[in-house]
């Protein structure tokens, strides 16, 4: 009687490291969805608050969340699809400046959103758009891909906009700071 033994070589695969940098003072709810990749990092800066069901997607490009940002439920930050051949040479990164607020259901694929900007509920910032400092994108407004919005601009309706002078920005900054303090106590983090 002959017995045959087959040996299969054992192979171990090592996964590439996931690039996630998180400041210890950032608050990340356990039900938030992060999609880091081995090619593109996600960076969460100091004092950032990520609510439940918020999504940060670095599958197709890096995502950098600035200090003191607040990302509300069901918002999506990061490139949502591959740039393909049409996007060759384009910077594959989404950067939120300091104290940016992204309200519920908003989608940000823009290249950068300036300090102190508020992106209201359901608003969409198209791929490659650049939003200035202390702007407001009102609810359900769409910023077209590649658009450039100047500092202190309020964008509303069908592409209508007005520019402010930034006089009240100090008061708004203090209000956002207080709001962040309260949220850090209320939102459980990991």
XYZ file of N, CA and C in Angstrom:
570
model
N 0.842 -1.154 0.000
C 0.000 0.000 0.000
C 0.898 1.230 0.000
N 0.586 2.141 -0.889
C 1.441 3.318 -0.949
C 0.665 4.519 -0.426
N 1.346 5.296 0.292
C 0.734 6.520 0.798
C 1.459 7.695 0.196
N 0.718 8.625 -0.224
C 1.367 9.819 -0.778
C 1.006 11.005 0.097
N 1.955 11.781 0.297
C 1.725 12.992 1.085
C 2.003 14.187 0.203
N 1.122 15.078 0.216
C 1.366 16.298 -0.549
C 1.609 17.421 0.439
N 2.576 18.145 0.139
C 2.864 19.274 1.027
C 2.604 20.567 0.264
N 1.866 21.385 0.896
C 1.618 22.696 0.304
C 2.458 23.702 1.070
N 3.195 24.459 0.305
C 4.042 25.438 0.997
C 3.174 26.460 1.724
N 3.587 26.749 2.934
C 2.816 27.744 3.685
C 3.268 29.130 3.244
N 2.304 29.926 2.948
C 2.617 31.288 2.538
C 1.973 32.248 3.513
N 2.714 33.183 3.922
C 2.168 34.212 4.784
C 2.215 35.520 4.028
N 1.107 36.155 4.019
C 1.064 37.446 3.345
C 1.014 38.532 4.405
N 1.799 39.527 4.192
C 1.782 40.651 5.109
C 1.053 41.794 4.439
N 0.144 42.348 5.175
C -0.602 43.474 4.647
C 0.250 44.737 4.757
N 0.145 45.610 3.753
C 0.868 46.869 3.873
C 0.296 47.694 5.021
N 1.117 48.534 5.618
C 0.630 49.307 6.764
C -0.441 50.309 6.343
N -1.394 50.503 7.218
C -2.434 51.505 7.004
C -1.887 52.830 7.539
N -2.012 53.863 6.749
C -1.438 55.146 7.126
C -2.497 56.033 7.785
N -2.578 55.958 9.100
C -3.507 56.776 9.871
C -2.726 57.457 10.981
N -2.747 58.783 10.963
C -2.090 59.549 12.014
C -3.178 60.294 12.766
N -3.214 60.088 14.066
C -4.279 60.676 14.875
C -3.694 61.328 16.107
N -3.999 62.605 16.294
C -3.538 63.323 17.482
C -4.298 62.797 18.697
N -3.631 62.690 19.853
C -4.303 62.136 21.040
C -5.522 62.937 21.502
N -5.596 64.225 21.161
C -6.746 65.015 21.608
C -7.902 64.989 20.607
N -7.747 64.268 19.501
C -8.861 64.154 18.554
C -9.880 63.169 19.115
N -11.151 63.388 18.772
C -12.233 62.506 19.224
C -12.794 61.804 17.997
N -12.711 60.494 18.009
C -13.175 59.684 16.892
C -14.225 58.712 17.418
N -15.473 58.920 17.024
C -16.551 58.049 17.499
C -16.336 56.639 16.942
N -16.617 55.607 17.743
C -16.410 54.232 17.276
C -17.221 53.871 16.029
N -18.329 54.575 15.774
C -19.150 54.267 14.599
C -18.827 55.135 13.393
N -17.765 55.907 13.474
C -17.317 56.658 12.296
C -16.622 55.674 11.359
N -16.676 55.944 10.058
C -16.072 55.037 9.080
C -14.823 55.680 8.485
N -13.700 55.023 8.680
C -12.451 55.462 8.076
C -12.051 54.454 7.019
N -11.685 54.945 5.849
C -11.224 54.091 4.772
C -9.799 54.490 4.408
N -8.836 54.132 5.270
C -7.446 54.453 4.951
C -6.924 53.477 3.912
N -5.820 53.817 3.304
C -5.229 52.916 2.325
C -3.734 52.850 2.565
N -3.073 51.851 2.005
C -1.626 51.771 2.167
C -0.896 52.851 1.369
N -1.575 53.463 0.411
C -0.926 54.460 -0.438
C -1.156 55.891 0.026
N -2.303 56.148 0.642
C -2.677 57.517 0.991
C -3.032 57.598 2.467
N -2.435 58.541 3.202
C -2.693 58.637 4.644
C -3.942 59.438 4.983
N -4.448 59.187 6.178
C -5.471 60.025 6.806
C -4.797 60.650 8.022
N -4.938 61.971 8.164
C -4.358 62.670 9.308
C -5.459 63.403 10.048
N -5.616 63.108 11.342
C -6.564 63.789 12.205
C -5.773 64.646 13.183
N -5.937 65.961 13.105
C -5.162 66.888 13.933
C -5.794 67.090 15.305
N -5.136 67.887 16.127
C -5.561 68.133 17.507
C -6.963 68.710 17.568
N -7.745 68.221 18.514
C -9.067 68.768 18.778
C -10.131 68.445 17.751
N -9.818 67.608 16.780
C -10.788 67.234 15.756
C -11.849 66.324 16.360
N -13.110 66.530 15.948
C -14.209 65.700 16.432
C -14.881 65.050 15.229
N -14.901 63.723 15.217
C -15.530 62.962 14.140
C -16.746 62.244 14.730
N -17.930 62.611 14.251
C -19.186 62.069 14.771
C -19.465 60.674 14.200
N -20.457 59.974 14.804
C -20.820 58.658 14.286
C -21.308 58.756 12.845
N -20.992 57.739 12.072
C -21.408 57.584 10.677
C -20.799 58.610 9.725
N -19.858 59.413 10.196
C -19.099 60.266 9.274
C -18.127 59.347 8.534
N -17.812 59.677 7.281
C -16.908 58.846 6.484
C -15.711 59.667 6.025
N -14.529 59.100 6.224
C -13.311 59.700 5.694
C -12.680 58.650 4.793
N -12.554 58.975 3.515
C -12.131 57.997 2.514
C -10.792 58.397 1.891
N -9.761 57.612 2.164
C -8.442 57.855 1.578
C -8.093 56.777 0.555
N -9.095 56.111 0.005
C -8.850 55.067 -0.975
C -8.200 55.634 -2.232
N -8.613 56.843 -2.639
C -8.130 57.418 -3.900
C -7.278 58.668 -3.711
N -7.010 59.070 -2.469
C -6.173 60.236 -2.220
C -6.078 60.523 -0.734
N -5.024 61.216 -0.330
C -4.789 61.550 1.070
C -5.872 62.471 1.613
N -6.128 62.373 2.912
C -7.077 63.257 3.584
C -6.399 63.814 4.826
N -6.386 65.140 4.924
C -5.794 65.802 6.082
C -6.854 66.682 6.725
N -7.202 66.359 7.982
C -8.223 67.096 8.724
C -7.497 68.007 9.707
N -7.721 69.321 9.579
C -7.010 70.303 10.390
C -7.461 70.351 11.838
N -6.754 71.131 12.600
C -6.987 71.282 14.027
C -8.377 71.869 14.299
N -9.101 71.267 15.239
C -10.377 71.802 15.683
C -11.546 71.598 14.728
N -11.401 70.748 13.728
C -12.491 70.511 12.773
C -13.581 69.646 13.407
N -14.810 69.818 12.926
C -15.923 68.997 13.378
C -16.589 68.407 12.148
N -16.653 67.077 12.087
C -17.311 66.372 10.988
C -18.556 65.697 11.550
N -19.728 66.118 11.075
C -21.002 65.632 11.580
C -21.424 64.335 10.894
N -22.540 63.773 11.371
C -23.041 62.495 10.883
C -23.262 62.506 9.373
N -22.969 61.367 8.767
C -23.222 61.087 7.356
C -22.503 62.020 6.383
N -21.553 62.812 6.867
C -20.773 63.594 5.907
C -19.706 62.675 5.311
N -19.227 63.027 4.126
C -18.179 62.242 3.471
C -17.067 63.182 3.040
N -15.855 62.852 3.464
C -14.688 63.659 3.122
C -13.679 62.760 2.432
N -13.193 63.189 1.280
C -12.208 62.417 0.524
C -12.729 62.120 -0.864
N -11.830 61.749 -1.745
C -12.217 61.422 -3.112
C -13.053 60.157 -3.094
N -14.196 60.200 -3.748
C -15.146 59.086 -3.707
C -14.950 58.103 -4.852
N -14.145 58.496 -5.840
C -13.877 57.596 -6.961
C -12.512 57.916 -7.538
N -11.977 56.976 -8.281
C -10.667 57.141 -8.894
C -10.707 58.278 -9.909
N -9.598 58.985 -10.024
C -9.515 60.069 -10.994
C -9.349 59.542 -12.407
N -8.877 58.302 -12.531
C -8.694 57.694 -13.850
C -7.660 58.446 -14.674
N -7.700 58.233 -15.970
C -6.729 58.865 -16.863
C -6.902 60.370 -16.922
N -8.134 60.845 -16.803
C -8.373 62.282 -16.888
C -7.730 63.052 -15.745
N -7.461 62.376 -14.631
C -6.898 63.045 -13.467
C -5.401 62.885 -13.317
N -4.716 62.388 -14.336
C -3.271 62.196 -14.227
C -2.595 63.532 -13.969
N -1.686 63.538 -13.018
C -0.959 64.739 -12.666
C -1.693 65.617 -11.663
N -2.962 65.324 -11.400
C -3.738 66.094 -10.433
C -3.358 65.660 -9.014
N -3.320 66.622 -8.099
C -3.012 66.322 -6.707
C -4.158 65.507 -6.131
N -3.840 64.347 -5.585
C -4.870 63.470 -5.028
C -4.890 63.636 -3.513
N -5.485 64.754 -3.077
C -5.489 65.071 -1.663
C -6.671 65.967 -1.345
N -7.250 65.779 -0.169
C -8.286 66.664 0.353
C -7.764 67.198 1.685
N -7.713 68.531 1.814
C -7.185 69.156 3.026
C -8.245 70.083 3.609
N -8.596 69.853 4.871
C -9.472 70.762 5.597
C -8.588 71.594 6.520
N -8.736 72.919 6.469
C -7.954 73.809 7.327
C -8.403 73.713 8.775
N -7.974 74.676 9.578
C -8.330 74.697 11.003
C -9.788 75.108 11.184
N -10.451 74.500 12.157
C -11.798 74.870 12.591
C -12.852 74.829 11.485
N -12.713 73.907 10.565
C -13.712 73.719 9.515
C -14.842 72.869 10.090
N -16.074 73.240 9.770
C -17.235 72.459 10.197
C -17.890 71.884 8.953
N -18.046 70.554 8.944
C -18.711 69.867 7.837
C -19.989 69.273 8.419
N -21.114 69.841 8.007
C -22.399 69.449 8.568
C -22.886 68.110 7.998
N -23.974 67.618 8.560
C -24.527 66.311 8.205
C -24.838 66.210 6.712
N -24.417 65.115 6.117
C -24.737 64.821 4.731
C -23.925 65.579 3.692
N -23.011 66.441 4.109
C -22.184 67.178 3.150
C -21.124 66.242 2.561
N -20.723 66.531 1.324
C -19.700 65.731 0.646
C -18.593 66.676 0.195
N -17.355 66.374 0.610
C -16.224 67.221 0.232
C -15.200 66.384 -0.524
N -15.001 66.734 -1.799
C -13.954 66.126 -2.614
C -12.972 67.187 -3.100
N -13.157 68.431 -2.658
C -12.309 69.538 -3.093
C -10.878 69.371 -2.623
N -9.980 70.077 -3.287
C -8.561 70.010 -2.934
C -8.314 70.603 -1.563
N -8.953 71.767 -1.257
C -8.752 72.355 0.066
C -9.960 73.184 0.485
N -10.180 73.207 1.797
C -11.220 74.021 2.407
C -10.509 74.849 3.465
N -10.608 76.179 3.352
C -9.851 77.084 4.211
C -10.320 77.128 5.652
N -9.471 77.692 6.500
C -9.732 77.813 7.933
C -11.083 78.466 8.198
N -11.810 77.941 9.187
C -13.038 78.554 9.652
C -14.230 78.451 8.714
N -14.120 77.670 7.674
C -15.218 77.538 6.717
C -16.274 76.584 7.254
N -17.537 76.863 6.921
C -18.653 75.984 7.289
C -19.277 75.457 6.003
N -19.336 74.126 5.898
C -20.001 73.478 4.765
C -21.286 72.892 5.331
N -22.405 73.519 4.968
C -23.687 73.172 5.576
C -24.241 71.836 5.078
N -25.330 71.411 5.715
C -25.950 70.106 5.474
C -26.276 69.892 3.998
N -25.862 68.759 3.496
C -26.185 68.355 2.137
C -25.427 69.091 1.041
N -24.526 69.991 1.396
C -23.748 70.710 0.383
C -22.715 69.770 -0.229
N -22.297 70.073 -1.470
C -21.309 69.245 -2.161
C -20.199 70.134 -2.679
N -18.963 69.742 -2.367
C -17.791 70.452 -2.872
C -17.133 69.518 -3.877
N -17.146 69.920 -5.143
C -16.665 69.072 -6.233
C -15.167 68.839 -6.205
N -14.757 67.815 -6.907
C -13.363 67.383 -6.960
C -12.458 68.527 -7.441
N -11.399 68.771 -6.677
C -10.407 69.767 -7.059
C -10.781 71.195 -6.737
N -11.953 71.442 -6.158
C -12.357 72.811 -5.813
C -11.499 73.335 -4.664
N -11.310 74.641 -4.641
C -10.541 75.292 -3.576
C -11.461 76.324 -2.929
N -11.714 76.146 -1.629
C -12.586 77.046 -0.872
C -11.695 77.888 0.030
N -11.897 79.204 0.028
C -11.084 80.114 0.838
C -11.384 80.020 2.326
N -10.754 80.919 3.078
C -10.931 80.958 4.532
C -12.247 81.633 4.897
N -12.851 81.156 5.987
C -14.040 81.748 6.593
C -15.199 81.899 5.604
N -15.384 80.899 4.785
C -16.499 80.882 3.830
C -17.664 80.105 4.421
N -18.792 80.207 3.771
C -19.947 79.389 4.144
C -20.572 78.876 2.859
N -20.725 77.557 2.810
C -21.407 76.907 1.701
C -22.763 76.487 2.268
N -23.833 77.127 1.831
C -25.146 76.931 2.447
C -25.729 75.558 2.099
N -26.793 75.143 2.816
C -27.348 73.801 2.605
C -27.716 73.524 1.150
N -27.413 72.312 0.729
C -27.754 71.774 -0.591
C -27.110 72.527 -1.761
N -26.127 73.363 -1.493
C -25.419 74.089 -2.550
C -24.314 73.205 -3.099
N -24.076 73.290 -4.405
C -23.006 72.519 -5.038
C -21.920 73.458 -5.531
N -20.688 73.174 -5.135
C -19.523 73.891 -5.655
C -18.980 73.035 -6.791
N -18.928 73.566 -8.003
C -18.487 72.747 -9.142
C -17.033 72.288 -9.012
N -16.729 71.192 -9.665
C -15.357 70.671 -9.678
C -14.411 71.747 -10.215
N -13.281 71.927 -9.533
C -12.260 72.864 -9.981
C -12.542 74.324 -9.673
N -13.662 74.643 -9.038
C -14.004 76.039 -8.730
C -13.066 76.598 -7.664
N -12.874 77.912 -7.688
C -12.080 78.600 -6.665
C -12.982 79.649 -6.025
N -13.180 79.535 -4.704
C -14.043 80.448 -3.955
C -13.154 81.311 -3.066
N -13.279 82.643 -3.169
C -12.444 83.572 -2.409
C -12.777 83.545 -0.915
N -11.840 84.058 -0.103
C -12.042 84.167 1.340
C -13.306 84.976 1.646
N -13.952 84.680 2.774
C -15.121 85.391 3.299
C -16.304 85.408 2.330
N -16.473 84.348 1.560
C -17.577 84.277 0.598
C -18.667 83.355 1.124
N -19.911 83.773 0.939
C -21.061 82.923 1.228
C -21.607 82.478 -0.119
N -21.663 81.181 -0.324
C -22.163 80.622 -1.578
C -23.545 80.041 -1.303
N -24.540 80.434 -2.106
C -25.911 79.989 -1.860
C -26.656 79.864 -3.180
N -27.757 79.135 -3.147
C -28.617 79.014 -4.320
C -27.890 78.453 -5.528
N -28.269 78.934 -6.695
C -27.693 78.459 -7.953
C -26.416 79.231 -8.295
N -25.387 79.045 -7.511
C -24.104 79.679 -7.796
C -24.032 81.135 -7.376
N -25.015 81.622 -6.631
C -24.983 83.003 -6.164
C -24.017 83.114 -5.002
N -23.358 84.266 -4.886
C -22.430 84.431 -3.779
C -22.340 85.888 -3.374
N -21.932 86.075 -2.136
C -21.646 87.417 -1.647
C -20.395 87.344 -0.790
N -19.676 88.441 -0.766
C -18.455 88.496 0.026
C -18.674 89.312 1.281
N -18.123 88.811 2.380
C -18.171 89.536 3.643
C -16.827 90.215 3.878
N -16.704 90.870 5.018
C -15.447 91.546 5.325
C -14.690 90.912 6.472
N -15.255 89.908 7.110
C -14.538 89.180 8.161
C -14.564 89.846 9.517
N -15.382 90.900 9.709
C -15.406 91.631 10.963
C -15.853 90.745 12.126
N -16.836 89.902 11.909
C -17.382 89.091 12.997
C -16.646 87.765 13.188
N -15.575 87.554 12.472
C -14.900 86.254 12.523
C -14.371 85.912 13.907
N -13.904 86.893 14.672
C -13.391 86.618 16.011
C -14.491 86.060 16.913
N -15.692 86.632 16.819
C -16.815 86.133 17.614
C -17.200 84.716 17.193
N -17.228 84.470 15.902
C -17.537 83.124 15.418
C -16.500 82.118 15.885
N -15.230 82.499 15.867
C -14.152 81.591 16.295
C -14.335 81.207 17.761
N -14.689 82.184 18.601
C -14.913 81.875 20.020
C -16.110 80.935 20.190
N -17.158 81.165 19.410
C -18.329 80.282 19.465
C -17.995 78.862 19.047
N -17.199 78.720 17.980
C -16.795 77.378 17.530
C -15.930 76.687 18.583
N -15.081 77.466 19.255
C -14.229 76.895 20.298
C -15.080 76.347 21.441
N -16.073 77.105 21.867
C -16.969 76.637 22.939
C -17.760 75.407 22.497
N -18.233 75.429 21.267
C -18.982 74.292 20.734
C -18.112 73.035 20.762
N -16.846 73.169 20.390
C -15.921 72.038 20.406
C -15.719 71.482 21.798
N -15.609 72.369 22.788
C -15.430 71.917 24.167
C -16.622 71.073 24.628
N -17.819 71.526 24.316
C -19.026 70.787 24.702
C -19.087 69.444 23.981
N -18.806 69.435 22.693
C -18.880 68.193 21.917
C -17.849 67.163 22.381
N -16.666 67.614 22.774
C -15.651 66.670 23.262
C -16.149 65.926 24.507
N -16.975 66.600 25.303
C -17.527 65.937 26.497
C -18.692 65.006 26.127
N -19.441 65.353 25.078
C -20.641 64.595 24.746
C -20.401 63.405 23.814
N -19.459 63.527 22.877
C -19.239 62.481 21.887
C -18.224 61.484 22.436
N -18.645 60.229 22.595
C -17.680 59.233 23.082
C -16.623 58.994 22.012
N -15.398 58.889 22.421
C -14.311 58.674 21.456
C -13.555 57.410 21.767
N -12.770 57.034 20.796
C -11.907 55.877 21.022
C -10.485 56.305 20.875
